[in-house]
Each structure stands twice: as structure tokens, then as C-alpha cells.
Amino acid sequence: MKKAAVLLVLTMAVAFAGCGSTPQAGDAEGGNESNADSVSTTEVSDGGDILSDGVLTVGTNAEFPPFEYVGDDGEPDGFDIALIKAIGDKLGVEVEVENMEFDSLVASIGSKIDVAIAGMTVTEERQNMVDFSDSYYQAVQYVLLPAETEIAAAEDLAGKTIGAQLGTTGDLMIEDFEGATAKQYNKAVDAVNDLISGRLDAVIVDKNPALVFADKFSEEIQYMDFNFEPEDYAIALPKGDAALADAVNNALAELKTDGTFDDLVSQYIEN
Ligand code: ARG
């Protein structure tokens, strides 16, 4: 993105061009990189210009293994991070990852971040604010329960205290259960900790993270699949930027054809 910087360079180039005596690198024989003429005005036009500075700023919430988590080096890692970096390679841009709260991702597109990848489900509500790439993964909500529980089916969630990560599809589902109390957390793992300590009856979270948590705390909790509606993960994009959407979708398609996508699935998800 860095639109402000591009604008500044353009303004300066125009200013320099207006006062002929100012020396600049482009005046040297052969090179004209910093001449006003060579500064393309398309860089500051609307739409399709997000990639023009060579940096794609990507928002995520690295609290969602195996799609995104903070790696041993303190940097976001996981399937989504590897996927967006591979897309960046195809597009010839550098990918900068911003780790932020899940609930602020959609609203930050177009200001703090260019796009978001966060195991984000395509929903109608989100589509009012952002566009989505082609879907890259199908998921479903799972229910995490204490090892000992009477809950055996979705209807048993009525009247229960249920935790979820704030603003997620799992969170939005809780109101479907008659008389249930919703408790929202910034991180799914904090809900899991409250489940383990008995403050919650259940946690609703996407399948793959549920499997990771159930495996990590296998003594204390278990997961169940109550056959909720399947959900599609996609990359959230600025609304109306068809050029960017095309570029991202083409890169995604190429990664599927050349085998990179499947390699990432086996490396991060099905291992
Ligand atoms: N798929 C769910 C949703 O879109 C949960 C995503 C949570 N992702 C995360 N990185 N914390 O609402």
C-alpha cells in the first residue's frame, strides 16, 4: 500500500521538474528513474494500485492453528501465512503480515491493511464490507466439551454457557441455542482455558483449530461434530478492486495447478 509515500514521491518529482536547477539522480546520463516523466500517475489512481509499490500488507489474527499462529521466532506462521506469501511470490510483491484482533480485520481493509487472511469464512454480512477471493478451504464449526459432559447433540447446547472467539462465525451461532449464554474471547485458546477450568460448558470453534486444541488438552477436553453448515474460507479483499481480485485468484489457481497448494495442505493441515 504506502499510498502516502507514493503521493509524496510524485509531488516531489513534479516540484523538482518545475525547478530545473535542482540536481537529482535522474539527471545523470542514462538514468531517469526519478524524473517526473517516469513517475506513473497510474500508481495513485484508484483500484488495482495496491500492488504497485511492491508490498502487500496482510492482516491476520495468529490465534488460529493450524491456519495462523505465532511461530517459535515470534512471527506469524501457519497455512494461511504460507499461502499468502506464495501468492505474493506469484504477484512479485513482498508480503508484510500484521497480527491484529480478528474482530477488527474486516474494518481495517483499505486503511491499516490491504487484505486479510485469517481462516475467514465468507458471510453475507462481511460481503457488505469487503469482497472475497475464490474460496481456498472448506470448514465447519466443531464443539469442544469437557471430557465428562452430558452434551451429546446440538440441541443439548440450549441453556448452556458457551464460549467463542469474538466476531467469529462460531460466536454468531451461539444465539441459535435457546437460552444459551455467550461468552466472547479475543483468543479461542482463552475460551478453551475457561472450558478446562469449568467456567464454560462448551466452546464453538472451527474444526481444524478444535482438533489442535483437543489434541493439546486431550485429558481435559474432547471435540464433537454436530454437523453444522459447511463454511468457505477466503481472502478478504477491498471492495470493488476487480484488478486485485483477479490477480489474487489467478495466483491461487496457479498454486493449485503447480502443486504448491497441496504441499502446503500436507505440511500444515493434514500432518
Ligand atoms: N472461520 C471463522 C470466521 O470466519 C473463524 C476465523 C477465526 N480466525 C482467526 N484467525 N482467529 O469467523
PDB file of C-alpha atoms and ligand atoms in Angstrom:
ATOM      1  CA  MET A   1       0.000   0.000   0.000  1.00  0.00           C
ATOM      2  CA  LYS A   2       2.012   3.012   1.254  1.00  0.00           C
ATOM      3  CA  LYS A   3      -0.106   5.321  -0.854  1.00  0.00           C
ATOM      4  CA  ALA A   4       1.012   8.405   1.088  1.00  0.00           C
ATOM      5  CA  ALA A   5       4.651   7.698   0.236  1.00  0.00           C
ATOM      6  CA  VAL A   6       3.873   7.251  -3.454  1.00  0.00           C
ATOM      7  CA  LEU A   7       1.943  10.510  -3.461  1.00  0.00           C
ATOM      8  CA  LEU A   8       4.821  12.283  -1.776  1.00  0.00           C
ATOM      9  CA  VAL A   9       7.333  10.998  -4.325  1.00  0.00           C
ATOM     10  CA  LEU A  10       5.052  12.101  -7.127  1.00  0.00           C
ATOM     11  CA  THR A  11       4.612  15.560  -5.619  1.00  0.00           C
ATOM     12  CA  MET A  12       8.347  15.931  -5.114  1.00  0.00           C
ATOM     13  CA  ALA A  13       9.135  14.780  -8.635  1.00  0.00           C
ATOM     14  CA  VAL A  14       6.719  17.306 -10.060  1.00  0.00           C
ATOM     15  CA  ALA A  15       8.195  20.017  -7.819  1.00  0.00           C
ATOM     16  CA  PHE A  16      11.737  19.190  -8.922  1.00  0.00           C
ATOM     17  CA  ALA A  17      10.735  19.103 -12.556  1.00  0.00           C
ATOM     18  CA  GLY A  18       9.468  22.652 -12.104  1.00  0.00           C
ATOM     19  CA  CYS A  19      12.826  23.973 -10.903  1.00  0.00           C
ATOM     20  CA  GLY A  20      15.358  22.843 -13.441  1.00  0.00           C
ATOM     21  CA  SER A  21      18.498  23.559 -11.453  1.00  0.00           C
ATOM     22  CA  THR A  22      17.805  21.074  -8.637  1.00  0.00           C
ATOM     23  CA  PRO A  23      20.240  18.203  -9.062  1.00  0.00           C
ATOM     24  CA  GLN A  24      18.803  14.704  -8.801  1.00  0.00           C
ATOM     25  CA  ALA A  25      19.898  11.190  -9.616  1.00  0.00           C
ATOM     26  CA  GLY A  26      17.793  11.085 -12.750  1.00  0.00           C
ATOM     27  CA  ASP A  27      19.710  13.983 -14.256  1.00  0.00           C
ATOM     28  CA  ALA A  28      22.802  11.848 -14.623  1.00  0.00           C
ATOM     29  CA  GLU A  29      23.320  10.455 -18.114  1.00  0.00           C
ATOM     30  CA  GLY A  30      21.463   7.281 -18.858  1.00  0.00           C
ATOM     31  CA  GLY A  31      19.193   7.079 -15.807  1.00  0.00           C
ATOM     32  CA  ASN A  32      15.870   8.854 -15.492  1.00  0.00           C
ATOM     33  CA  GLU A  33      14.286   6.858 -12.683  1.00  0.00           C
ATOM     34  CA  SER A  34      13.376   9.877 -10.625  1.00  0.00           C
ATOM     35  CA  ASN A  35      12.277  12.145 -13.451  1.00  0.00           C
ATOM     36  CA  ALA A  36       8.739  13.389 -13.208  1.00  0.00           C
ATOM     37  CA  ASP A  37       8.026  11.784 -16.579  1.00  0.00           C
ATOM     38  CA  SER A  38       8.862   8.338 -15.294  1.00  0.00           C
ATOM     39  CA  VAL A  39       6.572   8.575 -12.259  1.00  0.00           C
ATOM     40  CA  SER A  40       3.479   6.818 -13.430  1.00  0.00           C
ATOM     41  CA  THR A  41       0.295   8.545 -12.373  1.00  0.00           C
ATOM     42  CA  THR A  42      -1.479   5.182 -12.503  1.00  0.00           C
ATOM     43  CA  GLU A  43       0.234   4.478  -9.176  1.00  0.00           C
ATOM     44  CA  VAL A  44      -2.076   6.879  -7.426  1.00  0.00           C
ATOM     45  CA  SER A  45      -5.237   6.133  -9.328  1.00  0.00           C
ATOM     46  CA  ASP A  46      -7.989   4.157  -7.643  1.00  0.00           C
ATOM     47  CA  GLY A  47      -8.249   0.401  -7.919  1.00  0.00           C
ATOM     48  CA  GLY A  48      -5.605  -2.080  -8.945  1.00  0.00           C
ATOM     49  CA  ASP A  49      -2.852   0.039  -7.480  1.00  0.00           C
ATOM     50  CA  ILE A  50      -2.415  -1.879  -4.271  1.00  0.00           C
ATOM     51  CA  LEU A  51       0.411  -3.979  -5.670  1.00  0.00           C
ATOM     52  CA  SER A  52       2.202  -1.114  -7.406  1.00  0.00           C
ATOM     53  CA  ASP A  53       4.572  -0.313  -4.544  1.00  0.00           C
ATOM     54  CA  GLY A  54       5.672  -3.939  -4.305  1.00  0.00           C
ATOM     55  CA  VAL A  55       4.254  -4.507  -0.828  1.00  0.00           C
ATOM     56  CA  LEU A  56       1.073  -6.321   0.110  1.00  0.00           C
ATOM     57  CA  THR A  57       0.085  -5.612   3.712  1.00  0.00           C
ATOM     58  CA  VAL A  58      -1.860  -8.572   5.053  1.00  0.00           C
ATOM     59  CA  GLY A  59      -3.858  -8.647   8.256  1.00  0.00           C
ATOM     60  CA  THR A  60      -4.298 -11.834  10.234  1.00  0.00           C
ATOM     61  CA  ASN A  61      -5.103 -12.972  13.755  1.00  0.00           C
ATOM     62  CA  ALA A  62      -2.432 -15.501  14.642  1.00  0.00           C
ATOM     63  CA  GLU A  63      -4.565 -17.337  17.216  1.00  0.00           C
ATOM     64  CA  PHE A  64      -5.993 -19.991  14.960  1.00  0.00           C
ATOM     65  CA  PRO A  65      -3.762 -23.018  14.477  1.00  0.00           C
ATOM     66  CA  PRO A  66      -3.003 -24.566  12.020  1.00  0.00           C
ATOM     67  CA  PHE A  67      -4.042 -21.659   9.782  1.00  0.00           C
ATOM     68  CA  GLU A  68      -2.203 -18.994  11.752  1.00  0.00           C
ATOM     69  CA  TYR A  69      -0.268 -18.915  14.985  1.00  0.00           C
ATOM     70  CA  VAL A  70       2.806 -17.205  16.336  1.00  0.00           C
ATOM     71  CA  GLY A  71       5.827 -19.340  15.451  1.00  0.00           C
ATOM     72  CA  ASP A  72       8.855 -20.033  17.643  1.00  0.00           C
ATOM     73  CA  ASP A  73      10.576 -16.969  16.175  1.00  0.00           C
ATOM     74  CA  GLY A  74       7.704 -14.738  17.310  1.00  0.00           C
ATOM     75  CA  GLU A  75       6.451 -14.224  13.753  1.00  0.00           C
ATOM     76  CA  PRO A  76       3.041 -15.309  12.382  1.00  0.00           C
ATOM     77  CA  ASP A  77       3.219 -18.712  10.706  1.00  0.00           C
ATOM     78  CA  GLY A  78       0.737 -21.338   9.529  1.00  0.00           C
ATOM     79  CA  PHE A  79      -1.085 -22.436   6.396  1.00  0.00           C
ATOM     80  CA  ASP A  80      -2.653 -19.053   5.627  1.00  0.00           C
ATOM     81  CA  ILE A  81       0.627 -17.205   6.107  1.00  0.00           C
ATOM     82  CA  ALA A  82       2.480 -19.621   3.824  1.00  0.00           C
ATOM     83  CA  LEU A  83      -0.342 -19.382   1.287  1.00  0.00           C
ATOM     84  CA  ILE A  84      -0.407 -15.593   1.152  1.00  0.00           C
ATOM     85  CA  LYS A  85       3.402 -15.495   0.890  1.00  0.00           C
ATOM     86  CA  ALA A  86       3.211 -17.908  -2.044  1.00  0.00           C
ATOM     87  CA  ILE A  87       0.566 -15.662  -3.615  1.00  0.00           C
ATOM     88  CA  GLY A  88       2.877 -12.682  -3.011  1.00  0.00           C
ATOM     89  CA  ASP A  89       5.693 -14.526  -4.812  1.00  0.00           C
ATOM     90  CA  LYS A  90       3.439 -15.151  -7.803  1.00  0.00           C
ATOM     91  CA  LEU A  91       2.450 -11.478  -7.863  1.00  0.00           C
ATOM     92  CA  GLY A  92       6.032 -10.305  -7.407  1.00  0.00           C
ATOM     93  CA  VAL A  93       5.313  -8.397  -4.208  1.00  0.00           C
ATOM     94  CA  GLU A  94       6.652  -8.578  -0.696  1.00  0.00           C
ATOM     95  CA  VAL A  95       4.124  -9.697   1.920  1.00  0.00           C
ATOM     96  CA  GLU A  96       4.042  -7.879   5.251  1.00  0.00           C
ATOM     97  CA  VAL A  97       1.897  -9.559   7.901  1.00  0.00           C
ATOM     98  CA  GLU A  98       0.117  -7.524  10.574  1.00  0.00           C
ATOM     99  CA  ASN A  99      -1.128  -9.548  13.534  1.00  0.00           C
ATOM    100  CA  MET A 100      -4.316  -7.989  14.911  1.00  0.00           C
ATOM    101  CA  GLU A 101      -7.619  -8.831  16.600  1.00  0.00           C
ATOM    102  CA  PHE A 102      -9.872 -10.969  14.438  1.00  0.00           C
ATOM    103  CA  ASP A 103     -12.801  -8.676  15.017  1.00  0.00           C
ATOM    104  CA  SER A 104     -11.016  -5.645  13.528  1.00  0.00           C
ATOM    105  CA  LEU A 105      -9.717  -7.280  10.338  1.00  0.00           C
ATOM    106  CA  VAL A 106     -12.637  -6.528   8.014  1.00  0.00           C
ATOM    107  CA  ALA A 107     -12.885  -2.878   9.075  1.00  0.00           C
ATOM    108  CA  SER A 108      -9.116  -2.402   8.663  1.00  0.00           C
ATOM    109  CA  ILE A 109      -9.052  -3.355   4.984  1.00  0.00           C
ATOM    110  CA  GLY A 110      -8.274  -0.237   2.994  1.00  0.00           C
ATOM    111  CA  SER A 111      -6.676   1.559   5.934  1.00  0.00           C
ATOM    112  CA  LYS A 112      -4.244  -0.437   8.086  1.00  0.00           C
ATOM    113  CA  ILE A 113      -4.127  -3.440   5.771  1.00  0.00           C
ATOM    114  CA  ASP A 114      -4.642  -4.237   2.099  1.00  0.00           C
ATOM    115  CA  VAL A 115      -6.198  -7.686   2.517  1.00  0.00           C
ATOM    116  CA  ALA A 116      -6.857 -10.202   5.293  1.00  0.00           C
ATOM    117  CA  ILE A 117      -6.239 -13.927   5.525  1.00  0.00           C
ATOM    118  CA  ALA A 118      -7.433 -15.477   8.767  1.00  0.00           C
ATOM    119  CA  GLY A 119      -9.376 -18.660   8.140  1.00  0.00           C
ATOM    120  CA  MET A 120     -12.109 -16.168   7.412  1.00  0.00           C
ATOM    121  CA  THR A 121     -15.480 -17.552   6.437  1.00  0.00           C
ATOM    122  CA  VAL A 122     -17.342 -15.901   3.571  1.00  0.00           C
ATOM    123  CA  THR A 123     -20.537 -14.481   5.079  1.00  0.00           C
ATOM    124  CA  GLU A 124     -23.179 -12.179   3.654  1.00  0.00           C
ATOM    125  CA  GLU A 125     -22.598  -9.662   6.414  1.00  0.00           C
ATOM    126  CA  ARG A 126     -18.876  -9.442   5.624  1.00  0.00           C
ATOM    127  CA  GLN A 127     -19.654  -9.224   1.912  1.00  0.00           C
ATOM    128  CA  ASN A 128     -21.365  -5.909   2.602  1.00  0.00           C
ATOM    129  CA  MET A 129     -17.968  -4.513   3.586  1.00  0.00           C
ATOM    130  CA  VAL A 130     -15.382  -6.477   1.624  1.00  0.00           C
ATOM    131  CA  ASP A 131     -15.016  -8.716  -1.397  1.00  0.00           C
ATOM    132  CA  PHE A 132     -13.669 -12.240  -1.109  1.00  0.00           C
ATOM    133  CA  SER A 133     -11.231 -14.177  -3.252  1.00  0.00           C
ATOM    134  CA  ASP A 134     -12.178 -17.606  -4.542  1.00  0.00           C
ATOM    135  CA  SER A 135     -12.564 -19.950  -1.615  1.00  0.00           C
ATOM    136  CA  TYR A 136      -9.447 -21.949  -0.679  1.00  0.00           C
ATOM    137  CA  TYR A 137     -10.743 -24.222   2.094  1.00  0.00           C
ATOM    138  CA  GLN A 138     -13.955 -25.711   3.379  1.00  0.00           C
ATOM    139  CA  ALA A 139     -14.516 -25.817   7.118  1.00  0.00           C
ATOM    140  CA  VAL A 140     -17.234 -26.429   9.680  1.00  0.00           C
ATOM    141  CA  GLN A 141     -17.799 -25.442  13.312  1.00  0.00           C
ATOM    142  CA  TYR A 142     -16.948 -28.060  15.927  1.00  0.00           C
ATOM    143  CA  VAL A 143     -17.898 -28.077  19.582  1.00  0.00           C
ATOM    144  CA  LEU A 144     -15.287 -28.507  22.302  1.00  0.00           C
ATOM    145  CA  LEU A 145     -16.608 -30.057  25.512  1.00  0.00           C
ATOM    146  CA  PRO A 146     -15.190 -31.190  28.821  1.00  0.00           C
ATOM    147  CA  ALA A 147     -14.036 -34.819  28.798  1.00  0.00           C
ATOM    148  CA  GLU A 148     -17.060 -35.528  31.013  1.00  0.00           C
ATOM    149  CA  THR A 149     -20.262 -33.961  29.700  1.00  0.00           C
ATOM    150  CA  GLU A 150     -23.956 -34.617  29.155  1.00  0.00           C
ATOM    151  CA  ILE A 151     -23.901 -32.677  25.899  1.00  0.00           C
ATOM    152  CA  ALA A 152     -24.235 -35.149  23.046  1.00  0.00           C
ATOM    153  CA  ALA A 153     -26.107 -33.231  20.345  1.00  0.00           C
ATOM    154  CA  ALA A 154     -26.590 -29.647  19.175  1.00  0.00           C
ATOM    155  CA  GLU A 155     -29.932 -29.293  20.983  1.00  0.00           C
ATOM    156  CA  ASP A 156     -28.200 -30.022  24.291  1.00  0.00           C
ATOM    157  CA  LEU A 157     -26.446 -26.655  23.919  1.00  0.00           C
ATOM    158  CA  ALA A 158     -29.718 -24.885  24.814  1.00  0.00           C
ATOM    159  CA  GLY A 159     -29.374 -23.011  28.098  1.00  0.00           C
ATOM    160  CA  LYS A 160     -25.628 -23.649  28.326  1.00  0.00           C
ATOM    161  CA  THR A 161     -22.749 -21.198  28.778  1.00  0.00           C
ATOM    162  CA  ILE A 162     -20.838 -21.237  25.510  1.00  0.00           C
ATOM    163  CA  GLY A 163     -17.562 -19.548  24.614  1.00  0.00           C
ATOM    164  CA  ALA A 164     -16.180 -18.455  21.262  1.00  0.00           C
ATOM    165  CA  GLN A 165     -13.717 -16.011  19.749  1.00  0.00           C
ATOM    166  CA  LEU A 166     -15.313 -12.583  19.412  1.00  0.00           C
ATOM    167  CA  GLY A 167     -16.787 -11.839  15.993  1.00  0.00           C
ATOM    168  CA  THR A 168     -16.314 -15.321  14.579  1.00  0.00           C
ATOM    169  CA  THR A 169     -18.984 -17.423  12.934  1.00  0.00           C
ATOM    170  CA  GLY A 170     -18.838 -19.681  15.993  1.00  0.00           C
ATOM    171  CA  ASP A 171     -19.647 -16.666  18.170  1.00  0.00           C
ATOM    172  CA  LEU A 172     -22.587 -15.711  15.952  1.00  0.00           C
ATOM    173  CA  MET A 173     -24.020 -19.229  16.201  1.00  0.00           C
ATOM    174  CA  ILE A 174     -24.442 -19.164  19.960  1.00  0.00           C
ATOM    175  CA  GLU A 175     -27.664 -17.152  19.755  1.00  0.00           C
ATOM    176  CA  ASP A 176     -29.212 -20.060  17.830  1.00  0.00           C
ATOM    177  CA  PHE A 177     -29.274 -22.090  21.016  1.00  0.00           C
ATOM    178  CA  GLU A 178     -32.318 -21.253  23.106  1.00  0.00           C
ATOM    179  CA  GLY A 179     -31.399 -19.639  26.408  1.00  0.00           C
ATOM    180  CA  ALA A 180     -27.654 -20.091  25.911  1.00  0.00           C
ATOM    181  CA  THR A 181     -25.250 -17.534  27.396  1.00  0.00           C
ATOM    182  CA  ALA A 182     -22.498 -16.372  25.055  1.00  0.00           C
ATOM    183  CA  LYS A 183     -19.038 -15.566  26.397  1.00  0.00           C
ATOM    184  CA  GLN A 184     -16.686 -13.914  23.946  1.00  0.00           C
ATOM    185  CA  TYR A 185     -12.909 -14.026  23.993  1.00  0.00           C
ATOM    186  CA  ASN A 186     -10.208 -12.290  21.987  1.00  0.00           C
ATOM    187  CA  LYS A 187      -8.463 -15.630  21.546  1.00  0.00           C
ATOM    188  CA  ALA A 188     -10.045 -19.053  21.143  1.00  0.00           C
ATOM    189  CA  VAL A 189      -7.405 -20.525  23.449  1.00  0.00           C
ATOM    190  CA  ASP A 190      -8.684 -18.327  26.298  1.00  0.00           C
ATOM    191  CA  ALA A 191     -12.141 -19.855  25.810  1.00  0.00           C
ATOM    192  CA  VAL A 192     -10.542 -23.292  25.872  1.00  0.00           C
ATOM    193  CA  ASN A 193      -8.834 -22.452  29.169  1.00  0.00           C
ATOM    194  CA  ASP A 194     -12.183 -21.386  30.644  1.00  0.00           C
ATOM    195  CA  LEU A 195     -13.703 -24.646  29.396  1.00  0.00           C
ATOM    196  CA  ILE A 196     -10.953 -26.596  31.128  1.00  0.00           C
ATOM    197  CA  SER A 197     -11.425 -24.680  34.373  1.00  0.00           C
ATOM    198  CA  GLY A 198     -15.194 -25.291  34.325  1.00  0.00           C
ATOM    199  CA  ARG A 199     -16.342 -21.744  33.568  1.00  0.00           C
ATOM    200  CA  LEU A 200     -17.868 -22.810  30.247  1.00  0.00           C
ATOM    201  CA  ASP A 201     -19.977 -25.784  29.187  1.00  0.00           C
ATOM    202  CA  ALA A 202     -18.805 -25.690  25.576  1.00  0.00           C
ATOM    203  CA  VAL A 203     -16.684 -23.787  23.063  1.00  0.00           C
ATOM    204  CA  ILE A 204     -17.611 -23.370  19.409  1.00  0.00           C
ATOM    205  CA  VAL A 205     -14.627 -23.106  17.099  1.00  0.00           C
ATOM    206  CA  ASP A 206     -13.707 -24.142  13.562  1.00  0.00           C
ATOM    207  CA  LYS A 207     -12.844 -27.800  13.008  1.00  0.00           C
ATOM    208  CA  ASN A 208      -9.078 -27.623  12.467  1.00  0.00           C
ATOM    209  CA  PRO A 209      -8.292 -25.403  15.456  1.00  0.00           C
ATOM    210  CA  ALA A 210     -10.711 -27.570  17.502  1.00  0.00           C
ATOM    211  CA  LEU A 211      -8.652 -30.636  16.586  1.00  0.00           C
ATOM    212  CA  VAL A 212      -5.433 -28.845  17.563  1.00  0.00           C
ATOM    213  CA  PHE A 213      -6.868 -27.782  20.953  1.00  0.00           C
ATOM    214  CA  ALA A 214      -8.459 -31.180  21.649  1.00  0.00           C
ATOM    215  CA  ASP A 215      -5.134 -32.837  20.910  1.00  0.00           C
ATOM    216  CA  LYS A 216      -3.191 -30.413  23.087  1.00  0.00           C
ATOM    217  CA  PHE A 217      -5.530 -30.811  26.072  1.00  0.00           C
ATOM    218  CA  SER A 218      -6.633 -34.374  25.388  1.00  0.00           C
ATOM    219  CA  GLU A 219      -7.002 -35.264  29.070  1.00  0.00           C
ATOM    220  CA  GLU A 220      -9.399 -32.438  29.817  1.00  0.00           C
ATOM    221  CA  ILE A 221     -11.473 -31.847  26.673  1.00  0.00           C
ATOM    222  CA  GLN A 222     -12.965 -33.557  23.633  1.00  0.00           C
ATOM    223  CA  TYR A 223     -14.399 -32.360  20.334  1.00  0.00           C
ATOM    224  CA  MET A 224     -17.726 -33.174  18.693  1.00  0.00           C
ATOM    225  CA  ASP A 225     -19.069 -32.671  15.200  1.00  0.00           C
ATOM    226  CA  PHE A 226     -22.754 -31.756  15.282  1.00  0.00           C
ATOM    227  CA  ASN A 227     -22.988 -31.431  11.502  1.00  0.00           C
ATOM    228  CA  PHE A 228     -23.296 -27.671  11.300  1.00  0.00           C
ATOM    229  CA  GLU A 229     -23.391 -25.971   7.892  1.00  0.00           C
ATOM    230  CA  PRO A 230     -20.098 -26.075   5.955  1.00  0.00           C
ATOM    231  CA  GLU A 231     -18.261 -22.744   5.625  1.00  0.00           C
ATOM    232  CA  ASP A 232     -15.853 -21.470   2.977  1.00  0.00           C
ATOM    233  CA  TYR A 233     -12.600 -19.720   3.827  1.00  0.00           C
ATOM    234  CA  ALA A 234     -11.428 -16.972   1.500  1.00  0.00           C
ATOM    235  CA  ILE A 235      -9.097 -13.988   1.468  1.00  0.00           C
ATOM    236  CA  ALA A 236     -10.891 -10.731   2.277  1.00  0.00           C
ATOM    237  CA  LEU A 237     -10.175  -8.024  -0.302  1.00  0.00           C
ATOM    238  CA  PRO A 238     -11.050  -4.354  -0.634  1.00  0.00           C
ATOM    239  CA  LYS A 239     -14.490  -3.888  -2.087  1.00  0.00           C
ATOM    240  CA  GLY A 240     -14.641  -3.234  -5.819  1.00  0.00           C
ATOM    241  CA  ASP A 241     -10.973  -3.784  -6.648  1.00  0.00           C
ATOM    242  CA  ALA A 242     -11.504  -6.218  -9.516  1.00  0.00           C
ATOM    243  CA  ALA A 243      -7.881  -5.982 -10.677  1.00  0.00           C
ATOM    244  CA  LEU A 244      -6.595  -7.109  -7.299  1.00  0.00           C
ATOM    245  CA  ALA A 245      -9.230  -9.856  -7.030  1.00  0.00           C
ATOM    246  CA  ASP A 246      -8.229 -11.177 -10.464  1.00  0.00           C
ATOM    247  CA  ALA A 247      -4.553 -11.108  -9.600  1.00  0.00           C
ATOM    248  CA  VAL A 248      -5.109 -12.953  -6.310  1.00  0.00           C
ATOM    249  CA  ASN A 249      -7.480 -15.520  -7.847  1.00  0.00           C
ATOM    250  CA  ASN A 250      -5.091 -16.202 -10.730  1.00  0.00           C
ATOM    251  CA  ALA A 251      -2.201 -16.679  -8.324  1.00  0.00           C
ATOM    252  CA  LEU A 252      -4.330 -19.027  -6.211  1.00  0.00           C
ATOM    253  CA  ALA A 253      -5.306 -21.036  -9.279  1.00  0.00           C
ATOM    254  CA  GLU A 254      -1.659 -21.321 -10.341  1.00  0.00           C
ATOM    255  CA  LEU A 255      -0.664 -22.548  -6.879  1.00  0.00           C
ATOM    256  CA  LYS A 256      -3.333 -25.223  -7.129  1.00  0.00           C
ATOM    257  CA  THR A 257      -2.163 -26.309 -10.586  1.00  0.00           C
ATOM    258  CA  ASP A 258       1.545 -26.372  -9.786  1.00  0.00           C
ATOM    259  CA  GLY A 259       1.085 -28.442  -6.620  1.00  0.00           C
ATOM    260  CA  THR A 260       2.192 -25.761  -4.132  1.00  0.00           C
ATOM    261  CA  PHE A 261      -1.271 -25.561  -2.571  1.00  0.00           C
ATOM    262  CA  ASP A 262      -1.435 -29.302  -1.881  1.00  0.00           C
ATOM    263  CA  ASP A 263       2.091 -29.235  -0.464  1.00  0.00           C
ATOM    264  CA  LEU A 264       1.026 -26.554   2.000  1.00  0.00           C
ATOM    265  CA  VAL A 265      -2.069 -28.547   2.955  1.00  0.00           C
ATOM    266  CA  SER A 266       0.047 -31.583   3.770  1.00  0.00           C
ATOM    267  CA  GLN A 267       2.692 -29.505   5.513  1.00  0.00           C
ATOM    268  CA  TYR A 268       0.361 -27.544   7.773  1.00  0.00           C
ATOM    269  CA  ILE A 269      -3.077 -29.162   7.929  1.00  0.00           C
ATOM    270  CA  GLU A 270      -3.002 -32.863   7.202  1.00  0.00           C
ATOM    271  CA  ASN A 271       0.146 -33.841   9.003  1.00  0.00           C
TER     272      ASN A 271
HETATM  273  N1  ARG B   1     -13.952 -19.073  10.349  1.00  0.00           N
HETATM  274  C1  ARG B   1     -14.350 -18.270  11.453  1.00  0.00           C
HETATM  275  C2  ARG B   1     -14.832 -16.925  10.979  1.00  0.00           C
HETATM  276  O1  ARG B   1     -14.574 -16.529   9.891  1.00  0.00           O
HETATM  277  C3  ARG B   1     -13.253 -18.081  12.479  1.00  0.00           C
HETATM  278  C4  ARG B   1     -11.995 -17.468  11.982  1.00  0.00           C
HETATM  279  C5  ARG B   1     -11.032 -17.107  13.099  1.00  0.00           C
HETATM  280  N2  ARG B   1      -9.767 -16.804  12.565  1.00  0.00           N
HETATM  281  C6  ARG B   1      -8.704 -16.368  13.275  1.00  0.00           C
HETATM  282  N3  ARG B   1      -7.577 -16.198  12.639  1.00  0.00           N
HETATM  283  N4  ARG B   1      -8.788 -16.149  14.535  1.00  0.00           N
HETATM  284  O2  ARG B   1     -15.484 -16.205  11.668  1.00  0.00           O
END
